[in-house]
Amino acid sequence: MCHPAWGRARAAARHLDDLARLRRVRDRIDREYARPLDVEALARGAGLPAGELSRRFRLAYGLSPYAYLLARRVERATVLLHLATSAPPPPRRGPSTRANRSGIEKHPSRSRN
């Protein structure tokens, strides 16, 4: 039989390893938000099934990986729009151009381009 503290130490080490893995996924989303990313690709990179990654990510950060990715894209689009309204007028670029630069692809809710 193992000493009870060994089991707790192994569980703590596993928990830290899981948190480090989730942090790498979050860092990848922060770095590559403008590229096409999906949960399956993130899960493959983390070595987890997609459902397990989503569950653990939501427990750790309060959002699913996809919701976190969308939040980053919206945040970047907001910054680009703010810069466009506070700076001298650049060459004409519509909202679609700014949305594409932020990683938001054509979506049914963006009906006019």
PDB file of N, CA and C in Angstrom:
ATOM      1  N   MET A   1       0.838  -1.196   0.000  1.00  0.00           N
ATOM      2  CA  MET A   1       0.000   0.000   0.000  1.00  0.00           C
ATOM      3  C   MET A   1       0.868   1.239   0.000  1.00  0.00           C
ATOM      4  N   CYS A   2       0.407   2.232  -0.684  1.00  0.00           N
ATOM      5  CA  CYS A   2       1.113   3.510  -0.738  1.00  0.00           C
ATOM      6  C   CYS A   2       0.747   4.337   0.476  1.00  0.00           C
ATOM      7  N   HIS A   3       1.631   5.188   0.833  1.00  0.00           N
ATOM      8  CA  HIS A   3       1.356   6.134   1.901  1.00  0.00           C
ATOM      9  C   HIS A   3       0.284   7.106   1.408  1.00  0.00           C
ATOM     10  N   PRO A   4      -0.705   7.464   2.238  1.00  0.00           N
ATOM     11  CA  PRO A   4      -1.792   8.347   1.776  1.00  0.00           C
ATOM     12  C   PRO A   4      -1.296   9.679   1.219  1.00  0.00           C
ATOM     13  N   ALA A   5      -0.214  10.197   1.743  1.00  0.00           N
ATOM     14  CA  ALA A   5       0.293  11.477   1.255  1.00  0.00           C
ATOM     15  C   ALA A   5       0.785  11.356  -0.188  1.00  0.00           C
ATOM     16  N   TRP A   6       1.245  10.180  -0.596  1.00  0.00           N
ATOM     17  CA  TRP A   6       1.712   9.998  -1.970  1.00  0.00           C
ATOM     18  C   TRP A   6       0.570  10.161  -2.960  1.00  0.00           C
ATOM     19  N   GLY A   7      -0.577   9.617  -2.606  1.00  0.00           N
ATOM     20  CA  GLY A   7      -1.754   9.760  -3.478  1.00  0.00           C
ATOM     21  C   GLY A   7      -2.162  11.216  -3.621  1.00  0.00           C
ATOM     22  N   ARG A   8      -2.129  11.955  -2.503  1.00  0.00           N
ATOM     23  CA  ARG A   8      -2.468  13.373  -2.558  1.00  0.00           C
ATOM     24  C   ARG A   8      -1.431  14.147  -3.369  1.00  0.00           C
ATOM     25  N   ALA A   9      -0.173  13.799  -3.231  1.00  0.00           N
ATOM     26  CA  ALA A   9       0.888  14.469  -3.981  1.00  0.00           C
ATOM     27  C   ALA A   9       0.743  14.197  -5.479  1.00  0.00           C
ATOM     28  N   ARG A  10       0.411  12.945  -5.829  1.00  0.00           N
ATOM     29  CA  ARG A  10       0.198  12.619  -7.242  1.00  0.00           C
ATOM     30  C   ARG A  10      -0.987  13.381  -7.810  1.00  0.00           C
ATOM     31  N   ALA A  11      -2.069  13.471  -7.031  1.00  0.00           N
ATOM     32  CA  ALA A  11      -3.254  14.206  -7.481  1.00  0.00           C
ATOM     33  C   ALA A  11      -2.936  15.689  -7.651  1.00  0.00           C
ATOM     34  N   ALA A  12      -2.165  16.251  -6.728  1.00  0.00           N
ATOM     35  CA  ALA A  12      -1.783  17.663  -6.837  1.00  0.00           C
ATOM     36  C   ALA A  12      -0.899  17.891  -8.060  1.00  0.00           C
ATOM     37  N   ALA A  13       0.022  16.975  -8.329  1.00  0.00           N
ATOM     38  CA  ALA A  13       0.900  17.097  -9.496  1.00  0.00           C
ATOM     39  C   ALA A  13       0.086  16.995 -10.788  1.00  0.00           C
ATOM     40  N   ARG A  14      -0.897  16.103 -10.821  1.00  0.00           N
ATOM     41  CA  ARG A  14      -1.758  15.946 -11.992  1.00  0.00           C
ATOM     42  C   ARG A  14      -2.572  17.219 -12.221  1.00  0.00           C
ATOM     43  N   HIS A  15      -3.056  17.805 -11.123  1.00  0.00           N
ATOM     44  CA  HIS A  15      -3.834  19.044 -11.218  1.00  0.00           C
ATOM     45  C   HIS A  15      -2.968  20.170 -11.786  1.00  0.00           C
ATOM     46  N   LEU A  16      -1.737  20.292 -11.305  1.00  0.00           N
ATOM     47  CA  LEU A  16      -0.831  21.324 -11.821  1.00  0.00           C
ATOM     48  C   LEU A  16      -0.514  21.085 -13.293  1.00  0.00           C
ATOM     49  N   ASP A  17      -0.347  19.828 -13.678  1.00  0.00           N
ATOM     50  CA  ASP A  17      -0.090  19.504 -15.075  1.00  0.00           C
ATOM     51  C   ASP A  17      -1.284  19.886 -15.947  1.00  0.00           C
ATOM     52  N   ASP A  18      -2.506  19.617 -15.465  1.00  0.00           N
ATOM     53  CA  ASP A  18      -3.716  20.002 -16.196  1.00  0.00           C
ATOM     54  C   ASP A  18      -3.795  21.515 -16.358  1.00  0.00           C
ATOM     55  N   LEU A  19      -3.502  22.250 -15.287  1.00  0.00           N
ATOM     56  CA  LEU A  19      -3.548  23.714 -15.366  1.00  0.00           C
ATOM     57  C   LEU A  19      -2.514  24.247 -16.356  1.00  0.00           C
ATOM     58  N   ALA A  20      -1.329  23.660 -16.376  1.00  0.00           N
ATOM     59  CA  ALA A  20      -0.297  24.082 -17.328  1.00  0.00           C
ATOM     60  C   ALA A  20      -0.746  23.800 -18.762  1.00  0.00           C
ATOM     61  N   ARG A  21      -1.385  22.658 -18.980  1.00  0.00           N
ATOM     62  CA  ARG A  21      -1.892  22.301 -20.307  1.00  0.00           C
ATOM     63  C   ARG A  21      -2.972  23.285 -20.750  1.00  0.00           C
ATOM     64  N   LEU A  22      -3.877  23.634 -19.845  1.00  0.00           N
ATOM     65  CA  LEU A  22      -4.933  24.594 -20.170  1.00  0.00           C
ATOM     66  C   LEU A  22      -4.354  25.984 -20.422  1.00  0.00           C
ATOM     67  N   ARG A  23      -3.319  26.330 -19.680  1.00  0.00           N
ATOM     68  CA  ARG A  23      -2.670  27.624 -19.899  1.00  0.00           C
ATOM     69  C   ARG A  23      -2.051  27.690 -21.293  1.00  0.00           C
ATOM     70  N   ARG A  24      -1.455  26.588 -21.755  1.00  0.00           N
ATOM     71  CA  ARG A  24      -0.887  26.553 -23.100  1.00  0.00           C
ATOM     72  C   ARG A  24      -1.985  26.715 -24.158  1.00  0.00           C
ATOM     73  N   VAL A  25      -3.153  26.115 -23.919  1.00  0.00           N
ATOM     74  CA  VAL A  25      -4.280  26.284 -24.847  1.00  0.00           C
ATOM     75  C   VAL A  25      -4.725  27.741 -24.857  1.00  0.00           C
ATOM     76  N   ARG A  26      -4.851  28.336 -23.684  1.00  0.00           N
ATOM     77  CA  ARG A  26      -5.267  29.739 -23.607  1.00  0.00           C
ATOM     78  C   ARG A  26      -4.245  30.656 -24.278  1.00  0.00           C
ATOM     79  N   ASP A  27      -2.962  30.383 -24.055  1.00  0.00           N
ATOM     80  CA  ASP A  27      -1.916  31.179 -24.697  1.00  0.00           C
ATOM     81  C   ASP A  27      -1.972  31.044 -26.221  1.00  0.00           C
ATOM     82  N   ARG A  28      -2.260  29.831 -26.697  1.00  0.00           N
ATOM     83  CA  ARG A  28      -2.366  29.635 -28.149  1.00  0.00           C
ATOM     84  C   ARG A  28      -3.534  30.431 -28.713  1.00  0.00           C
ATOM     85  N   ILE A  29      -4.661  30.441 -28.008  1.00  0.00           N
ATOM     86  CA  ILE A  29      -5.811  31.227 -28.458  1.00  0.00           C
ATOM     87  C   ILE A  29      -5.435  32.704 -28.487  1.00  0.00           C
ATOM     88  N   ASP A  30      -4.753  33.193 -27.451  1.00  0.00           N
ATOM     89  CA  ASP A  30      -4.359  34.595 -27.406  1.00  0.00           C
ATOM     90  C   ASP A  30      -3.403  34.957 -28.542  1.00  0.00           C
ATOM     91  N   ARG A  31      -2.525  34.029 -28.910  1.00  0.00           N
ATOM     92  CA  ARG A  31      -1.548  34.276 -29.973  1.00  0.00           C
ATOM     93  C   ARG A  31      -2.150  34.171 -31.367  1.00  0.00           C
ATOM     94  N   GLU A  32      -3.038  33.195 -31.563  1.00  0.00           N
ATOM     95  CA  GLU A  32      -3.515  32.840 -32.902  1.00  0.00           C
ATOM     96  C   GLU A  32      -4.994  33.138 -33.111  1.00  0.00           C
ATOM     97  N   TYR A  33      -5.551  34.110 -32.381  1.00  0.00           N
ATOM     98  CA  TYR A  33      -6.989  34.372 -32.457  1.00  0.00           C
ATOM     99  C   TYR A  33      -7.440  34.756 -33.868  1.00  0.00           C
ATOM    100  N   ALA A  34      -6.560  35.348 -34.666  1.00  0.00           N
ATOM    101  CA  ALA A  34      -6.958  35.792 -36.000  1.00  0.00           C
ATOM    102  C   ALA A  34      -6.948  34.648 -37.013  1.00  0.00           C
ATOM    103  N   ARG A  35      -6.367  33.522 -36.661  1.00  0.00           N
ATOM    104  CA  ARG A  35      -6.339  32.365 -37.554  1.00  0.00           C
ATOM    105  C   ARG A  35      -7.580  31.506 -37.335  1.00  0.00           C
ATOM    106  N   PRO A  36      -7.914  30.681 -38.314  1.00  0.00           N
ATOM    107  CA  PRO A  36      -9.031  29.754 -38.084  1.00  0.00           C
ATOM    108  C   PRO A  36      -8.637  28.727 -37.021  1.00  0.00           C
ATOM    109  N   LEU A  37      -9.336  28.730 -35.917  1.00  0.00           N
ATOM    110  CA  LEU A  37      -9.096  27.764 -34.837  1.00  0.00           C
ATOM    111  C   LEU A  37     -10.414  27.096 -34.502  1.00  0.00           C
ATOM    112  N   ASP A  38     -10.365  25.851 -34.154  1.00  0.00           N
ATOM    113  CA  ASP A  38     -11.555  25.176 -33.646  1.00  0.00           C
ATOM    114  C   ASP A  38     -11.152  24.345 -32.435  1.00  0.00           C
ATOM    115  N   VAL A  39     -12.142  23.932 -31.689  1.00  0.00           N
ATOM    116  CA  VAL A  39     -11.897  23.214 -30.448  1.00  0.00           C
ATOM    117  C   VAL A  39     -11.168  21.893 -30.712  1.00  0.00           C
ATOM    118  N   GLU A  40     -11.487  21.241 -31.820  1.00  0.00           N
ATOM    119  CA  GLU A  40     -10.824  19.970 -32.123  1.00  0.00           C
ATOM    120  C   GLU A  40      -9.319  20.167 -32.315  1.00  0.00           C
ATOM    121  N   ALA A  41      -8.932  21.234 -33.027  1.00  0.00           N
ATOM    122  CA  ALA A  41      -7.503  21.514 -33.237  1.00  0.00           C
ATOM    123  C   ALA A  41      -6.821  21.858 -31.914  1.00  0.00           C
ATOM    124  N   LEU A  42      -7.490  22.634 -31.081  1.00  0.00           N
ATOM    125  CA  LEU A  42      -6.924  22.975 -29.769  1.00  0.00           C
ATOM    126  C   LEU A  42      -6.775  21.723 -28.908  1.00  0.00           C
ATOM    127  N   ALA A  43      -7.775  20.842 -28.976  1.00  0.00           N
ATOM    128  CA  ALA A  43      -7.738  19.611 -28.182  1.00  0.00           C
ATOM    129  C   ALA A  43      -6.609  18.698 -28.648  1.00  0.00           C
ATOM    130  N   ARG A  44      -6.427  18.594 -29.971  1.00  0.00           N
ATOM    131  CA  ARG A  44      -5.319  17.779 -30.482  1.00  0.00           C
ATOM    132  C   ARG A  44      -3.987  18.307 -29.974  1.00  0.00           C
ATOM    133  N   GLY A  45      -3.822  19.630 -29.983  1.00  0.00           N
ATOM    134  CA  GLY A  45      -2.588  20.239 -29.493  1.00  0.00           C
ATOM    135  C   GLY A  45      -2.367  19.995 -28.009  1.00  0.00           C
ATOM    136  N   ALA A  46      -3.452  19.868 -27.260  1.00  0.00           N
ATOM    137  CA  ALA A  46      -3.346  19.635 -25.820  1.00  0.00           C
ATOM    138  C   ALA A  46      -3.309  18.155 -25.467  1.00  0.00           C
ATOM    139  N   GLY A  47      -3.581  17.299 -26.436  1.00  0.00           N
ATOM    140  CA  GLY A  47      -3.590  15.862 -26.170  1.00  0.00           C
ATOM    141  C   GLY A  47      -4.794  15.412 -25.373  1.00  0.00           C
ATOM    142  N   LEU A  48      -5.925  16.082 -25.582  1.00  0.00           N
ATOM    143  CA  LEU A  48      -7.166  15.740 -24.880  1.00  0.00           C
ATOM    144  C   LEU A  48      -8.296  15.591 -25.884  1.00  0.00           C
ATOM    145  N   PRO A  49      -9.318  14.821 -25.549  1.00  0.00           N
ATOM    146  CA  PRO A  49     -10.526  14.829 -26.376  1.00  0.00           C
ATOM    147  C   PRO A  49     -11.189  16.212 -26.297  1.00  0.00           C
ATOM    148  N   ALA A  50     -11.878  16.602 -27.353  1.00  0.00           N
ATOM    149  CA  ALA A  50     -12.476  17.945 -27.422  1.00  0.00           C
ATOM    150  C   ALA A  50     -13.444  18.204 -26.262  1.00  0.00           C
ATOM    151  N   GLY A  51     -14.279  17.244 -25.951  1.00  0.00           N
ATOM    152  CA  GLY A  51     -15.234  17.425 -24.853  1.00  0.00           C
ATOM    153  C   GLY A  51     -14.547  17.617 -23.508  1.00  0.00           C
ATOM    154  N   GLU A  52     -13.483  16.852 -23.295  1.00  0.00           N
ATOM    155  CA  GLU A  52     -12.738  16.966 -22.030  1.00  0.00           C
ATOM    156  C   GLU A  52     -12.036  18.316 -21.931  1.00  0.00           C
ATOM    157  N   LEU A  53     -11.456  18.765 -23.055  1.00  0.00           N
ATOM    158  CA  LEU A  53     -10.821  20.085 -23.057  1.00  0.00           C
ATOM    159  C   LEU A  53     -11.840  21.169 -22.739  1.00  0.00           C
ATOM    160  N   SER A  54     -12.999  21.110 -23.380  1.00  0.00           N
ATOM    161  CA  SER A  54     -14.038  22.121 -23.136  1.00  0.00           C
ATOM    162  C   SER A  54     -14.465  22.126 -21.676  1.00  0.00           C
ATOM    163  N   ARG A  55     -14.661  20.946 -21.112  1.00  0.00           N
ATOM    164  CA  ARG A  55     -15.098  20.853 -19.711  1.00  0.00           C
ATOM    165  C   ARG A  55     -14.041  21.433 -18.775  1.00  0.00           C
ATOM    166  N   ARG A  56     -12.796  21.013 -18.951  1.00  0.00           N
ATOM    167  CA  ARG A  56     -11.724  21.497 -18.068  1.00  0.00           C
ATOM    168  C   ARG A  56     -11.456  22.986 -18.251  1.00  0.00           C
ATOM    169  N   PHE A  57     -11.491  23.454 -19.498  1.00  0.00           N
ATOM    170  CA  PHE A  57     -11.250  24.867 -19.781  1.00  0.00           C
ATOM    171  C   PHE A  57     -12.326  25.724 -19.120  1.00  0.00           C
ATOM    172  N   ARG A  58     -13.583  25.281 -19.230  1.00  0.00           N
ATOM    173  CA  ARG A  58     -14.689  26.035 -18.614  1.00  0.00           C
ATOM    174  C   ARG A  58     -14.538  26.073 -17.089  1.00  0.00           C
ATOM    175  N   LEU A  59     -14.129  24.972 -16.496  1.00  0.00           N
ATOM    176  CA  LEU A  59     -13.924  24.943 -15.045  1.00  0.00           C
ATOM    177  C   LEU A  59     -12.794  25.887 -14.630  1.00  0.00           C
ATOM    178  N   ALA A  60     -11.733  25.945 -15.431  1.00  0.00           N
ATOM    179  CA  ALA A  60     -10.578  26.765 -15.072  1.00  0.00           C
ATOM    180  C   ALA A  60     -10.795  28.253 -15.346  1.00  0.00           C
ATOM    181  N   TYR A  61     -11.438  28.603 -16.475  1.00  0.00           N
ATOM    182  CA  TYR A  61     -11.516  30.003 -16.904  1.00  0.00           C
ATOM    183  C   TYR A  61     -12.925  30.575 -16.966  1.00  0.00           C
ATOM    184  N   GLY A  62     -13.931  29.749 -16.749  1.00  0.00           N
ATOM    185  CA  GLY A  62     -15.298  30.265 -16.725  1.00  0.00           C
ATOM    186  C   GLY A  62     -15.955  30.389 -18.095  1.00  0.00           C
ATOM    187  N   LEU A  63     -15.217  30.117 -19.160  1.00  0.00           N
ATOM    188  CA  LEU A  63     -15.741  30.147 -20.524  1.00  0.00           C
ATOM    189  C   LEU A  63     -15.273  28.903 -21.258  1.00  0.00           C
ATOM    190  N   SER A  64     -16.053  28.488 -22.249  1.00  0.00           N
ATOM    191  CA  SER A  64     -15.580  27.395 -23.110  1.00  0.00           C
ATOM    192  C   SER A  64     -14.446  27.932 -23.979  1.00  0.00           C
ATOM    193  N   PRO A  65     -13.622  27.059 -24.555  1.00  0.00           N
ATOM    194  CA  PRO A  65     -12.551  27.552 -25.435  1.00  0.00           C
ATOM    195  C   PRO A  65     -13.089  28.393 -26.594  1.00  0.00           C
ATOM    196  N   TYR A  66     -14.204  27.992 -27.163  1.00  0.00           N
ATOM    197  CA  TYR A  66     -14.780  28.747 -28.278  1.00  0.00           C
ATOM    198  C   TYR A  66     -15.263  30.120 -27.821  1.00  0.00           C
ATOM    199  N   ALA A  67     -15.914  30.183 -26.661  1.00  0.00           N
ATOM    200  CA  ALA A  67     -16.373  31.474 -26.136  1.00  0.00           C
ATOM    201  C   ALA A  67     -15.185  32.380 -25.820  1.00  0.00           C
ATOM    202  N   TYR A  68     -14.113  31.805 -25.297  1.00  0.00           N
ATOM    203  CA  TYR A  68     -12.900  32.576 -25.011  1.00  0.00           C
ATOM    204  C   TYR A  68     -12.306  33.120 -26.313  1.00  0.00           C
ATOM    205  N   LEU A  69     -12.266  32.295 -27.359  1.00  0.00           N
ATOM    206  CA  LEU A  69     -11.758  32.718 -28.661  1.00  0.00           C
ATOM    207  C   LEU A  69     -12.603  33.865 -29.217  1.00  0.00           C
ATOM    208  N   LEU A  70     -13.908  33.741 -29.163  1.00  0.00           N
ATOM    209  CA  LEU A  70     -14.781  34.809 -29.648  1.00  0.00           C
ATOM    210  C   LEU A  70     -14.591  36.089 -28.840  1.00  0.00           C
ATOM    211  N   ALA A  71     -14.407  35.956 -27.530  1.00  0.00           N
ATOM    212  CA  ALA A  71     -14.184  37.141 -26.695  1.00  0.00           C
ATOM    213  C   ALA A  71     -12.901  37.851 -27.111  1.00  0.00           C
ATOM    214  N   ARG A  72     -11.850  37.114 -27.414  1.00  0.00           N
ATOM    215  CA  ARG A  72     -10.587  37.722 -27.871  1.00  0.00           C
ATOM    216  C   ARG A  72     -10.787  38.437 -29.195  1.00  0.00           C
ATOM    217  N   ARG A  73     -11.529  37.798 -30.112  1.00  0.00           N
ATOM    218  CA  ARG A  73     -11.770  38.416 -31.420  1.00  0.00           C
ATOM    219  C   ARG A  73     -12.598  39.696 -31.301  1.00  0.00           C
ATOM    220  N   VAL A  74     -13.613  39.661 -30.470  1.00  0.00           N
ATOM    221  CA  VAL A  74     -14.445  40.851 -30.265  1.00  0.00           C
ATOM    222  C   VAL A  74     -13.614  41.949 -29.603  1.00  0.00           C
ATOM    223  N   GLU A  75     -12.786  41.577 -28.645  1.00  0.00           N
ATOM    224  CA  GLU A  75     -11.916  42.547 -27.979  1.00  0.00           C
ATOM    225  C   GLU A  75     -10.991  43.227 -28.994  1.00  0.00           C
ATOM    226  N   ARG A  76     -10.406  42.442 -29.894  1.00  0.00           N
ATOM    227  CA  ARG A  76      -9.511  43.001 -30.909  1.00  0.00           C
ATOM    228  C   ARG A  76     -10.277  43.888 -31.886  1.00  0.00           C
ATOM    229  N   ALA A  77     -11.467  43.472 -32.293  1.00  0.00           N
ATOM    230  CA  ALA A  77     -12.284  44.281 -33.201  1.00  0.00           C
ATOM    231  C   ALA A  77     -12.647  45.610 -32.532  1.00  0.00           C
ATOM    232  N   THR A  78     -12.937  45.579 -31.242  1.00  0.00           N
ATOM    233  CA  THR A  78     -13.254  46.800 -30.508  1.00  0.00           C
ATOM    234  C   THR A  78     -12.062  47.747 -30.505  1.00  0.00           C
ATOM    235  N   VAL A  79     -10.870  47.220 -30.281  1.00  0.00           N
ATOM    236  CA  VAL A  79      -9.663  48.048 -30.303  1.00  0.00           C
ATOM    237  C   VAL A  79      -9.471  48.657 -31.683  1.00  0.00           C
ATOM    238  N   LEU A  80      -9.637  47.860 -32.733  1.00  0.00           N
ATOM    239  CA  LEU A  80      -9.469  48.376 -34.093  1.00  0.00           C
ATOM    240  C   LEU A  80     -10.494  49.462 -34.410  1.00  0.00           C
ATOM    241  N   LEU A  81     -11.730  49.267 -33.977  1.00  0.00           N
ATOM    242  CA  LEU A  81     -12.754  50.288 -34.204  1.00  0.00           C
ATOM    243  C   LEU A  81     -12.438  51.555 -33.422  1.00  0.00           C
ATOM    244  N   HIS A  82     -11.965  51.402 -32.198  1.00  0.00           N
ATOM    245  CA  HIS A  82     -11.609  52.567 -31.384  1.00  0.00           C
ATOM    246  C   HIS A  82     -10.459  53.328 -32.027  1.00  0.00           C
ATOM    247  N   LEU A  83      -9.452  52.609 -32.494  1.00  0.00           N
ATOM    248  CA  LEU A  83      -8.324  53.264 -33.162  1.00  0.00           C
ATOM    249  C   LEU A  83      -8.771  53.971 -34.426  1.00  0.00           C
ATOM    250  N   ALA A  84      -9.718  53.379 -35.127  1.00  0.00           N
ATOM    251  CA  ALA A  84     -10.202  53.983 -36.366  1.00  0.00           C
ATOM    252  C   ALA A  84     -10.971  55.268 -36.094  1.00  0.00           C
ATOM    253  N   THR A  85     -11.645  55.365 -34.962  1.00  0.00           N
ATOM    254  CA  THR A  85     -12.419  56.566 -34.664  1.00  0.00           C
ATOM    255  C   THR A  85     -11.598  57.632 -33.965  1.00  0.00           C
ATOM    256  N   SER A  86     -10.469  57.268 -33.346  1.00  0.00           N
ATOM    257  CA  SER A  86      -9.681  58.254 -32.618  1.00  0.00           C
ATOM    258  C   SER A  86      -8.484  58.764 -33.415  1.00  0.00           C
ATOM    259  N   ALA A  87      -8.122  58.085 -34.472  1.00  0.00           N
ATOM    260  CA  ALA A  87      -6.972  58.490 -35.284  1.00  0.00           C
ATOM    261  C   ALA A  87      -7.451  59.303 -36.490  1.00  0.00           C
ATOM    262  N   PRO A  88      -6.523  60.018 -37.141  1.00  0.00           N
ATOM    263  CA  PRO A  88      -6.921  60.701 -38.372  1.00  0.00           C
ATOM    264  C   PRO A  88      -7.419  59.681 -39.387  1.00  0.00           C
ATOM    265  N   PRO A  89      -8.315  60.047 -40.252  1.00  0.00           N
ATOM    266  CA  PRO A  89      -8.916  59.076 -41.157  1.00  0.00           C
ATOM    267  C   PRO A  89      -7.881  58.401 -42.058  1.00  0.00           C
ATOM    268  N   PRO A  90      -7.795  57.060 -41.966  1.00  0.00           N
ATOM    269  CA  PRO A  90      -6.911  56.308 -42.852  1.00  0.00           C
ATOM    270  C   PRO A  90      -7.602  56.084 -44.190  1.00  0.00           C
ATOM    271  N   PRO A  91      -6.965  55.381 -45.096  1.00  0.00           N
ATOM    272  CA  PRO A  91      -7.677  55.016 -46.324  1.00  0.00           C
ATOM    273  C   PRO A  91      -8.970  54.293 -45.979  1.00  0.00           C
ATOM    274  N   ARG A  92      -9.968  54.492 -46.777  1.00  0.00           N
ATOM    275  CA  ARG A  92     -11.313  53.955 -46.494  1.00  0.00           C
ATOM    276  C   ARG A  92     -11.282  52.449 -46.291  1.00  0.00           C
ATOM    277  N   ARG A  93     -11.718  52.034 -45.085  1.00  0.00           N
ATOM    278  CA  ARG A  93     -11.880  50.612 -44.759  1.00  0.00           C
ATOM    279  C   ARG A  93     -13.204  50.461 -44.029  1.00  0.00           C
ATOM    280  N   GLY A  94     -13.980  49.526 -44.470  1.00  0.00           N
ATOM    281  CA  GLY A  94     -15.279  49.310 -43.854  1.00  0.00           C
ATOM    282  C   GLY A  94     -15.187  48.404 -42.645  1.00  0.00           C
ATOM    283  N   PRO A  95     -16.285  48.237 -41.942  1.00  0.00           N
ATOM    284  CA  PRO A  95     -16.312  47.346 -40.786  1.00  0.00           C
ATOM    285  C   PRO A  95     -15.917  45.920 -41.127  1.00  0.00           C
ATOM    286  N   SER A  96     -16.213  45.477 -42.357  1.00  0.00           N
ATOM    287  CA  SER A  96     -15.854  44.111 -42.738  1.00  0.00           C
ATOM    288  C   SER A  96     -14.351  43.917 -42.738  1.00  0.00           C
ATOM    289  N   THR A  97     -13.616  44.920 -43.220  1.00  0.00           N
ATOM    290  CA  THR A  97     -12.153  44.830 -43.230  1.00  0.00           C
ATOM    291  C   THR A  97     -11.632  44.739 -41.812  1.00  0.00           C
ATOM    292  N   ARG A  98     -12.158  45.572 -40.929  1.00  0.00           N
ATOM    293  CA  ARG A  98     -11.719  45.535 -39.526  1.00  0.00           C
ATOM    294  C   ARG A  98     -12.079  44.208 -38.881  1.00  0.00           C
ATOM    295  N   ALA A  99     -13.258  43.708 -39.177  1.00  0.00           N
ATOM    296  CA  ALA A  99     -13.669  42.425 -38.602  1.00  0.00           C
ATOM    297  C   ALA A  99     -12.759  41.305 -39.092  1.00  0.00           C
ATOM    298  N   ASN A 100     -12.416  41.318 -40.369  1.00  0.00           N
ATOM    299  CA  ASN A 100     -11.529  40.279 -40.895  1.00  0.00           C
ATOM    300  C   ASN A 100     -10.144  40.385 -40.268  1.00  0.00           C
ATOM    301  N   ARG A 101      -9.631  41.594 -40.025  1.00  0.00           N
ATOM    302  CA  ARG A 101      -8.323  41.756 -39.402  1.00  0.00           C
ATOM    303  C   ARG A 101      -8.327  41.262 -37.971  1.00  0.00           C
ATOM    304  N   SER A 102      -9.489  41.247 -37.334  1.00  0.00           N
ATOM    305  CA  SER A 102      -9.563  40.788 -35.950  1.00  0.00           C
ATOM    306  C   SER A 102      -9.805  39.283 -35.851  1.00  0.00           C
ATOM    307  N   GLY A 103      -9.950  38.612 -36.983  1.00  0.00           N
ATOM    308  CA  GLY A 103     -10.145  37.163 -36.968  1.00  0.00           C
ATOM    309  C   GLY A 103     -11.593  36.740 -37.063  1.00  0.00           C
ATOM    310  N   ILE A 104     -12.508  37.687 -37.145  1.00  0.00           N
ATOM    311  CA  ILE A 104     -13.922  37.348 -37.260  1.00  0.00           C
ATOM    312  C   ILE A 104     -14.212  37.144 -38.739  1.00  0.00           C
ATOM    313  N   GLU A 105     -14.566  35.930 -39.088  1.00  0.00           N
ATOM    314  CA  GLU A 105     -14.828  35.602 -40.481  1.00  0.00           C
ATOM    315  C   GLU A 105     -16.256  35.975 -40.836  1.00  0.00           C
ATOM    316  N   LYS A 106     -16.582  35.810 -42.106  1.00  0.00           N
ATOM    317  CA  LYS A 106     -17.938  36.109 -42.543  1.00  0.00           C
ATOM    318  C   LYS A 106     -18.906  35.233 -41.766  1.00  0.00           C
ATOM    319  N   HIS A 107     -19.896  35.846 -41.230  1.00  0.00           N
ATOM    320  CA  HIS A 107     -20.853  35.176 -40.366  1.00  0.00           C
ATOM    321  C   HIS A 107     -22.252  35.561 -40.817  1.00  0.00           C
ATOM    322  N   PRO A 108     -23.226  34.689 -40.650  1.00  0.00           N
ATOM    323  CA  PRO A 108     -24.589  35.030 -41.089  1.00  0.00           C
ATOM    324  C   PRO A 108     -25.106  36.326 -40.481  1.00  0.00           C
ATOM    325  N   SER A 109     -24.637  36.695 -39.291  1.00  0.00           N
ATOM    326  CA  SER A 109     -25.142  37.927 -38.678  1.00  0.00           C
ATOM    327  C   SER A 109     -24.565  39.165 -39.362  1.00  0.00           C
ATOM    328  N   ARG A 110     -23.488  38.989 -40.129  1.00  0.00           N
ATOM    329  CA  ARG A 110     -22.941  40.099 -40.914  1.00  0.00           C
ATOM    330  C   ARG A 110     -23.507  39.976 -42.319  1.00  0.00           C
ATOM    331  N   SER A 111     -24.717  40.495 -42.518  1.00  0.00           N
ATOM    332  CA  SER A 111     -25.423  40.247 -43.769  1.00  0.00           C
ATOM    333  C   SER A 111     -24.920  41.091 -44.918  1.00  0.00           C
ATOM    334  N   ARG A 112     -24.451  42.327 -44.658  1.00  0.00           N
ATOM    335  CA  ARG A 112     -23.994  43.184 -45.744  1.00  0.00           C
ATOM    336  C   ARG A 112     -22.499  43.369 -45.659  1.00  0.00           C
ATOM    337  N   ASN A 113     -21.828  43.309 -46.789  1.00  0.00           N
ATOM    338  CA  ASN A 113     -20.383  43.572 -46.861  1.00  0.00           C
ATOM    339  C   ASN A 113     -20.111  44.593 -47.916  1.00  0.00           C
TER     340      ASN A 113
END
